[in-house]
């Protein structure tokens, strides 16, 4: 057994499985020698409970257990250990509980239930405890059943179910009395099996429900304050039972026991009652049986002095309302209103009154599931009339109580309940409610006025009809609106007051006149008002920021004219744009709804989008973007929508900026982290007036997709439009950007795009060019390629002389005429004279100071003043510069001006190359970009080996041209666009840029004017690069069934072939042969795309300087080129001129070949 223990403890999975297979075989064929051997095996098995976490190892152990359970000694010892481990089910891990449950099921399989009744009873209790512990650990409202136990029940059938029912028992001997948690776990497992198994008989199902109801009422609803209460999370185990109770079970069982225990020990059972009411069917809650008793018990706890018990009882009332139980909710409502309205019954304790008013507010959560009515409803059967009638009664009662209540906490509860019911009121704000709120707003004690303002703002935001009756409050809040604009400390009350004024004035002319008379439109919305100040906005918390967003929404939607006259419209729009980037999702939703409503009301969407772009531009300056926070004052806070640490330090929220763009297309929400809404009535789409600006913003470097993709904001917006298109009944919203491609291109090429002074705007324009080229390639290429040429002409680049190039490449701070650095040791002269040799003692102490050396002495001011000398460094006149220094400074300024000019040209040329690359990559659809490649290559290829341009943009442009050339439909050239090939070809094109005319450029010269031969290493490296590119081209030709490549691909392939053919003789001959093989199919007459004049010049050059074998293979190529020259646009004149120059060659073979070609 020691050997088995060592092998089973191995880390190797194969060794473990082999060890357990050996144990299984030994037990099957040899058995267990004695009781000690059985106990040893049990210890080995239980050691795996802690060490094994993989299923293969656990299944190997189970096979050994099955084999060993045939022996009585092992069965007895193993069952005892399983029961002992199950006693601490709550302390085990998830995997350990599952393994123990499976082992217990193996025990039940091996047991004879009738013969081993005692052992089965202990195992059944252990299984129930394990099932309950697993359900409690899941922390779910509907815990999943234990799969191993369910499989056991399916294997054994009704016989085992009846055995378990017998173990649950009844009366005083029931398992619920002795092991309540295990009884709950076992009962819920049996209940799940009986309801999901079709073969369960009605008698068995009824008995299982009876046992489950017994466990539920005894344990969950049978709490005893004196006894140790069961775990508080046992209620979720019975949520399925509660949801499937019929009215009789609910009234006679659950409600009866709940009422009994609520009178006996309410503190122990109140939370379970709240959970029961939250999951009970609406029909059961509306049933008459037992309802009066339950209501009285719950309301007794609502009036309790203990805050925790009072809140739990209010949750019971809220559960009834959330379930949509209209009859029950109405009876709760009538009972509470009657008690509060009767002076004799009205509680004297403020805690009781606070609880009752909180319960009234909880009933406002009522939502009717259907339009059915009842005689007890008091309505006409419609949902709105029923809830609206209750809302009228509630508002009247609450308004009356608010005016007479003096206790602070009770007034807060009344105000909260009033705000909850106002959201359901179908009318305008009642006069009595407005008067009560006006009195509360004027009450400056304990912040009650601010609370009243906040409640009223929330109610009007949720129910805009209320604004019609809020006109009487304008005079009361006008002073606060003006004070908040001037005093940042009062900006919160001011914003709420300004919101009330704005919404009331929009629907009530008298309110508008009162606002004008009070000076709100002149004093409260000045450009420097604190409502628009970014620093003041950044210090607001989440709730206050949401209020400010609602206020700005009302101003922009209804009072744009007032903002225009006050010259603060831009500031208001920028404040909304800033709130669209707030860390709190509720604030972002309010701000985006402000944008949507303003656009629908006629505001220019371009101005609102410019307000958002303002913060993108501000974020490029350190400290330019204000650090927003979810808590007041800029501190931290707990929330989950964004990284608040980043928001506090002022990092720009790129993901939120990308999500904000949806508001300009008609989406009021932003993403998965935001609240859902009904949205606007129109179908979301990209407005044609801002399509270009929206595209630029979506591709801004500081704008990212809501899911974090840096360059995916536009794609994310298009994805949302795709989803909206499936529900659209009118025109497809995805067609609008493509139809507006011409206008988009104008914006991309305008002052906010390519011609902007901001680098980020130009970067956005380059990215946007790719997107518009994908939308409509033909229009984008026609509109933006000329713009790319206008950015910088190639002639300007060619006009840069060698001296300017040298100056540009010289390090800043040096002159181009300075000699090359040569190191010279600098000898420093000691101003104090030579130092004395240090003594041994000084060396021992590690000091290198000298007592005889002069030391620094602190002088008095008078001494310092008297000791000043005239001259350099001593307060005298500065030293005069020599002629050489003056000339050097003048030259430095001249070279700085030259360098700046070249830098500007480089920036413009780089922008042109990047724009061209973006258009080439985006316009590949239907070969639109491929048709432009030959024309573009003429200008771009010579720039690839420019001495002043960086390598990146040129290489990207070359690779993009390869991708475009590969995009010809129906041609095998598409292989050139596969992964890695465009970059390889771009590297080859950079080497071949000077060979596009078919001749080799002059070699570089050394300082003596002698030509410099390329090194063998350079030749080998160039040959390897050319070979990879030519192999890709040859493969494309082969895949095309030896048909010629399209003209676009050929315009790029020819310079590479020319470079390969003109390599030095030390280069591998295979590269030159490969180049000839690629050119051969394209030289025949009738093939378009090959530049025949450069090809003829290339063939003549190879004949002059190439090896004899290479010249022999090039001669037929020359004849093919000449034979097809008649199809050129010039009728072959260029080829003829080239051949005439070949006739004048000094080599006879070249003259003969040129003459024959002619």
XYZ file of C-alpha atoms in Angstrom, residues 637-994:
358
model
C -15.419 56.671 -6.066
C -16.761 53.213 -6.508
C -18.262 52.482 -9.910
C -17.745 50.045 -12.714
C -18.157 51.770 -16.050
C -14.617 53.060 -16.649
C -11.180 53.288 -15.139
C -11.743 56.121 -12.653
C -8.082 56.390 -11.717
C -7.382 57.345 -15.319
C -10.292 59.776 -15.294
C -9.041 61.481 -12.139
C -5.576 62.078 -13.564
C -7.000 63.719 -16.676
C -6.424 60.954 -19.203
C -8.735 61.403 -22.170
C -11.477 58.713 -22.238
C -11.101 57.531 -25.830
C -13.633 54.723 -25.504
C -16.290 57.088 -24.193
C -15.579 59.501 -27.043
C -16.171 56.715 -29.547
C -19.410 55.746 -27.813
C -20.569 59.387 -27.775
C -20.614 59.528 -31.575
C -23.715 57.321 -31.597
C -25.733 60.217 -30.185
C -25.175 62.226 -33.376
C -26.731 59.370 -35.359
C -29.815 59.192 -33.184
C -28.728 56.645 -30.570
C -29.366 58.174 -27.109
C -27.505 55.409 -25.266
C -23.858 54.576 -25.661
C -23.054 50.968 -24.922
C -23.468 47.945 -22.736
C -22.600 49.872 -19.601
C -25.422 52.365 -20.047
C -29.084 52.266 -19.321
C -31.403 51.199 -22.051
C -33.936 53.606 -23.409
C -36.744 53.688 -25.882
C -34.712 55.881 -28.150
C -35.898 58.409 -30.713
C -38.828 57.835 -32.975
C -36.809 58.173 -36.153
C -34.515 55.501 -37.477
C -30.886 56.098 -36.496
C -28.701 57.232 -39.397
C -25.638 59.347 -40.163
C -26.868 62.897 -40.906
C -25.632 64.005 -44.303
C -24.716 67.453 -42.955
C -22.119 66.060 -40.543
C -21.118 62.841 -42.302
C -17.643 64.150 -43.106
C -17.058 65.706 -39.704
C -18.344 62.562 -37.999
C -15.990 60.429 -40.053
C -13.053 62.670 -39.118
C -13.960 62.531 -35.437
C -14.339 58.761 -35.461
C -10.814 58.424 -36.852
C -9.234 60.920 -34.475
C -6.225 59.438 -32.636
C -7.992 60.097 -29.324
C -11.201 58.334 -30.369
C -11.555 54.579 -29.923
C -14.336 52.046 -30.197
C -16.435 51.465 -27.056
C -14.862 48.022 -26.712
C -11.361 49.523 -26.713
C -10.232 49.034 -30.325
C -8.053 52.035 -31.045
C -8.995 52.403 -34.722
C -12.478 50.921 -34.580
C -14.815 53.778 -33.611
C -16.200 54.124 -37.130
C -16.566 50.360 -37.540
C -18.410 50.172 -34.211
C -20.769 52.933 -35.341
C -21.408 51.139 -38.624
C -22.149 47.944 -36.706
C -24.841 49.732 -34.756
C -26.274 51.093 -37.985
C -26.299 47.566 -39.395
C -28.409 46.460 -36.444
C -30.709 49.468 -36.890
C -31.072 48.717 -40.608
C -32.685 45.372 -39.817
C -35.529 47.185 -38.047
C -35.789 50.115 -40.457
C -38.883 50.392 -42.631
C -37.621 53.255 -44.776
C -34.334 53.850 -46.599
C -31.330 51.851 -45.491
C -29.374 54.058 -43.039
C -26.112 52.494 -44.230
C -26.483 54.077 -47.668
C -26.284 57.660 -46.401
C -22.486 57.797 -45.903
C -21.800 56.284 -49.320
C -24.182 58.720 -51.005
C -22.489 61.647 -49.255
C -18.972 60.544 -50.243
C -18.310 63.702 -52.268
C -19.232 65.970 -49.358
C -17.197 63.804 -46.987
C -14.153 64.161 -49.213
C -14.539 67.927 -49.186
C -14.468 67.926 -45.379
C -11.501 65.556 -45.269
C -9.574 67.864 -47.590
C -10.673 71.019 -45.779
C -9.507 73.122 -42.856
C -10.579 70.556 -40.260
C -8.816 67.753 -42.075
C -5.728 67.714 -44.256
C -5.225 71.471 -44.125
C -5.612 71.749 -40.356
C -2.799 73.134 -38.229
C -3.208 70.286 -35.727
C -1.244 67.147 -36.403
C -4.010 65.019 -34.903
C -6.558 66.432 -37.361
C -4.295 65.583 -40.294
C -3.797 62.093 -38.880
C -7.574 61.716 -38.608
C -7.970 62.872 -42.215
C -5.531 60.223 -43.450
C -7.439 57.517 -41.575
C -10.763 58.884 -42.743
C -9.582 58.739 -46.356
C -9.322 54.964 -46.018
C -12.890 54.748 -44.716
C -14.413 56.957 -47.417
C -12.492 55.028 -50.079
C -14.141 51.874 -48.816
C -17.569 53.522 -48.901
C -17.292 54.839 -52.466
C -13.907 54.131 -54.101
C -14.455 55.943 -57.392
C -15.610 59.202 -55.828
C -12.944 59.138 -53.110
C -10.076 58.503 -55.519
C -11.257 61.175 -57.951
C -11.629 63.731 -55.156
C -8.643 63.047 -52.905
C -5.825 61.940 -55.206
C -5.567 65.450 -56.730
C -5.563 66.822 -53.178
C -2.643 64.548 -52.367
C -0.720 65.940 -55.347
C -1.469 69.499 -54.293
C -0.066 68.872 -50.810
C 3.445 68.646 -52.199
C 4.648 68.436 -55.792
C 7.422 66.011 -56.660
C 9.191 68.864 -58.457
C 9.643 70.616 -55.102
C 11.355 67.532 -53.783
C 13.592 67.257 -56.826
C 14.548 70.930 -56.471
C 16.285 70.258 -53.143
C 20.014 70.494 -53.822
C 22.906 68.551 -52.276
C 23.853 71.427 -49.995
C 20.314 71.646 -48.572
C 20.245 67.875 -48.108
C 23.517 68.041 -46.202
C 22.208 70.830 -43.989
C 18.980 68.922 -43.299
C 20.852 65.783 -42.288
C 23.251 67.695 -40.029
C 22.630 67.449 -36.315
C 20.894 70.472 -34.810
C 23.417 72.711 -33.080
C 26.170 71.988 -35.609
C 27.065 73.426 -38.990
C 27.164 71.431 -42.156
C 30.714 72.711 -42.720
C 32.023 71.511 -39.378
C 34.733 68.862 -39.624
C 34.089 65.319 -38.561
C 34.469 64.865 -34.797
C 37.929 63.808 -33.631
C 38.423 63.080 -29.961
C 40.940 65.305 -28.197
C 41.748 64.929 -24.532
C 40.939 68.133 -22.665
C 43.544 69.324 -20.168
C 42.040 71.251 -17.279
C 44.218 73.788 -15.471
C 43.928 73.865 -11.707
C 43.206 77.442 -10.713
C 44.788 76.848 -7.285
C 48.101 75.608 -8.670
C 49.568 72.163 -8.358
C 48.286 70.072 -5.467
C 50.564 68.714 -2.791
C 51.153 65.007 -2.602
C 48.839 63.319 -0.180
C 50.272 61.619 2.816
C 49.774 58.076 3.845
C 47.471 59.019 6.676
C 45.237 60.923 4.317
C 45.062 57.998 1.979
C 44.203 55.742 4.913
C 41.317 57.988 5.909
C 40.133 58.246 2.317
C 40.293 62.057 2.231
C 41.573 63.840 -0.853
C 41.314 67.341 0.611
C 44.329 69.500 1.353
C 44.680 71.687 4.401
C 46.929 74.091 2.499
C 44.523 74.521 -0.410
C 42.299 77.621 -0.525
C 38.786 77.105 0.776
C 35.509 78.844 0.005
C 34.713 81.560 2.561
C 31.293 83.132 3.084
C 31.625 86.891 2.625
C 29.458 89.666 3.980
C 27.369 91.645 1.473
C 29.632 94.644 1.924
C 32.686 92.559 1.243
C 31.022 91.001 -1.797
C 30.100 94.419 -3.141
C 33.586 95.756 -2.624
C 35.198 92.747 -4.157
C 33.399 92.953 -7.491
C 35.543 93.436 -10.500
C 34.706 94.588 -13.907
C 34.898 92.111 -16.665
C 33.312 88.932 -17.869
C 31.538 86.936 -15.205
C 31.865 89.660 -12.603
C 28.958 91.933 -13.430
C 30.831 93.874 -16.129
C 30.052 94.283 -19.801
C 29.704 91.066 -21.818
C 32.685 89.843 -23.767
C 32.722 90.961 -27.381
C 32.297 88.239 -30.021
C 34.990 87.625 -32.557
C 34.386 87.802 -36.288
C 34.485 84.024 -36.527
C 31.825 83.658 -33.864
C 29.625 86.265 -35.533
C 29.966 84.525 -38.885
C 29.199 81.150 -37.257
C 26.025 82.454 -35.658
C 24.897 83.985 -38.934
C 25.515 80.708 -40.738
C 23.676 78.848 -37.966
C 20.601 81.032 -38.537
C 20.771 80.549 -42.288
C 21.043 76.776 -41.955
C 18.209 76.725 -39.402
C 15.976 78.505 -41.923
C 17.004 76.052 -44.646
C 16.397 73.114 -42.319
C 12.953 74.445 -41.385
C 12.036 74.811 -45.051
C 13.159 71.290 -45.880
C 11.350 69.973 -42.780
C 8.115 71.588 -43.922
C 8.518 70.014 -47.348
C 9.268 66.631 -45.780
C 6.136 66.878 -43.619
C 3.974 67.745 -46.604
C 5.480 65.000 -48.748
C 5.087 62.493 -45.918
C 1.441 63.497 -45.560
C 0.980 63.001 -49.294
C 2.516 59.523 -49.180
C 0.414 58.477 -46.192
C -2.763 59.840 -47.773
C -1.995 58.032 -51.026
C -1.344 54.790 -49.127
C -4.635 55.130 -47.265
C -6.556 55.670 -50.497
C -4.834 52.755 -52.210
C -5.667 50.369 -49.395
C -9.242 51.561 -49.011
C -10.145 51.776 -52.700
C -9.435 48.175 -53.703
C -13.084 47.306 -54.273
C -13.771 46.363 -57.915
C -10.231 47.317 -58.859
C -10.840 51.068 -58.542
C -7.444 51.769 -56.978
C -5.618 49.394 -59.314
C -6.431 51.591 -62.299
C -4.582 54.492 -60.616
C -1.417 52.594 -59.713
C 0.582 53.222 -62.959
C -0.062 56.934 -62.725
C 0.834 57.126 -59.048
C 3.919 54.943 -59.428
C 5.509 57.496 -61.763
C 5.613 60.041 -58.926
C 5.990 57.796 -55.890
C 8.679 55.308 -56.933
C 11.480 57.897 -57.265
C 10.716 59.058 -53.718
C 11.361 55.674 -52.126
C 15.133 56.161 -51.911
C 14.977 59.861 -51.083
C 17.807 61.051 -48.813
C 15.472 63.302 -46.802
C 12.222 61.356 -46.524
C 11.730 58.801 -43.738
C 11.497 55.169 -44.774
C 8.141 54.392 -43.174
C 5.672 56.452 -45.227
C 7.340 55.564 -48.536
C 7.407 51.871 -47.719
C 3.769 51.951 -46.596
C 2.769 53.697 -49.800
C 4.646 51.156 -51.921
C 3.041 48.272 -50.029
C -0.376 49.902 -50.434
C 0.156 50.185 -54.192
C 0.988 46.470 -54.293
C -2.244 45.720 -52.398
C -4.192 47.914 -54.816
C -2.574 46.302 -57.841
C -3.498 42.885 -56.464
C -7.139 43.892 -56.215
C -8.032 43.401 -59.874
C -11.075 41.103 -59.964
C -10.643 37.767 -61.742
C -6.849 37.852 -61.885
C -4.293 35.788 -60.009
C -2.374 38.939 -59.129
C -4.381 38.908 -55.923
C -1.639 36.645 -54.549
C 0.561 39.743 -54.341
C -1.746 41.087 -51.644
C -1.397 38.126 -49.296
C 0.218 38.514 -45.884
C 3.809 39.707 -46.000
C 4.079 39.941 -49.796
C 3.274 43.696 -50.087
C 5.964 44.545 -47.533
C 8.488 42.316 -49.320
C 7.668 43.947 -52.643
C 7.906 47.417 -51.059
C 11.458 46.667 -49.913
C 12.350 45.540 -53.432
C 10.765 48.664 -54.939
C 12.878 50.869 -52.695
C 15.996 49.210 -54.108
C 14.623 49.533 -57.648
C 13.251 53.075 -57.495
C 15.982 54.523 -59.770
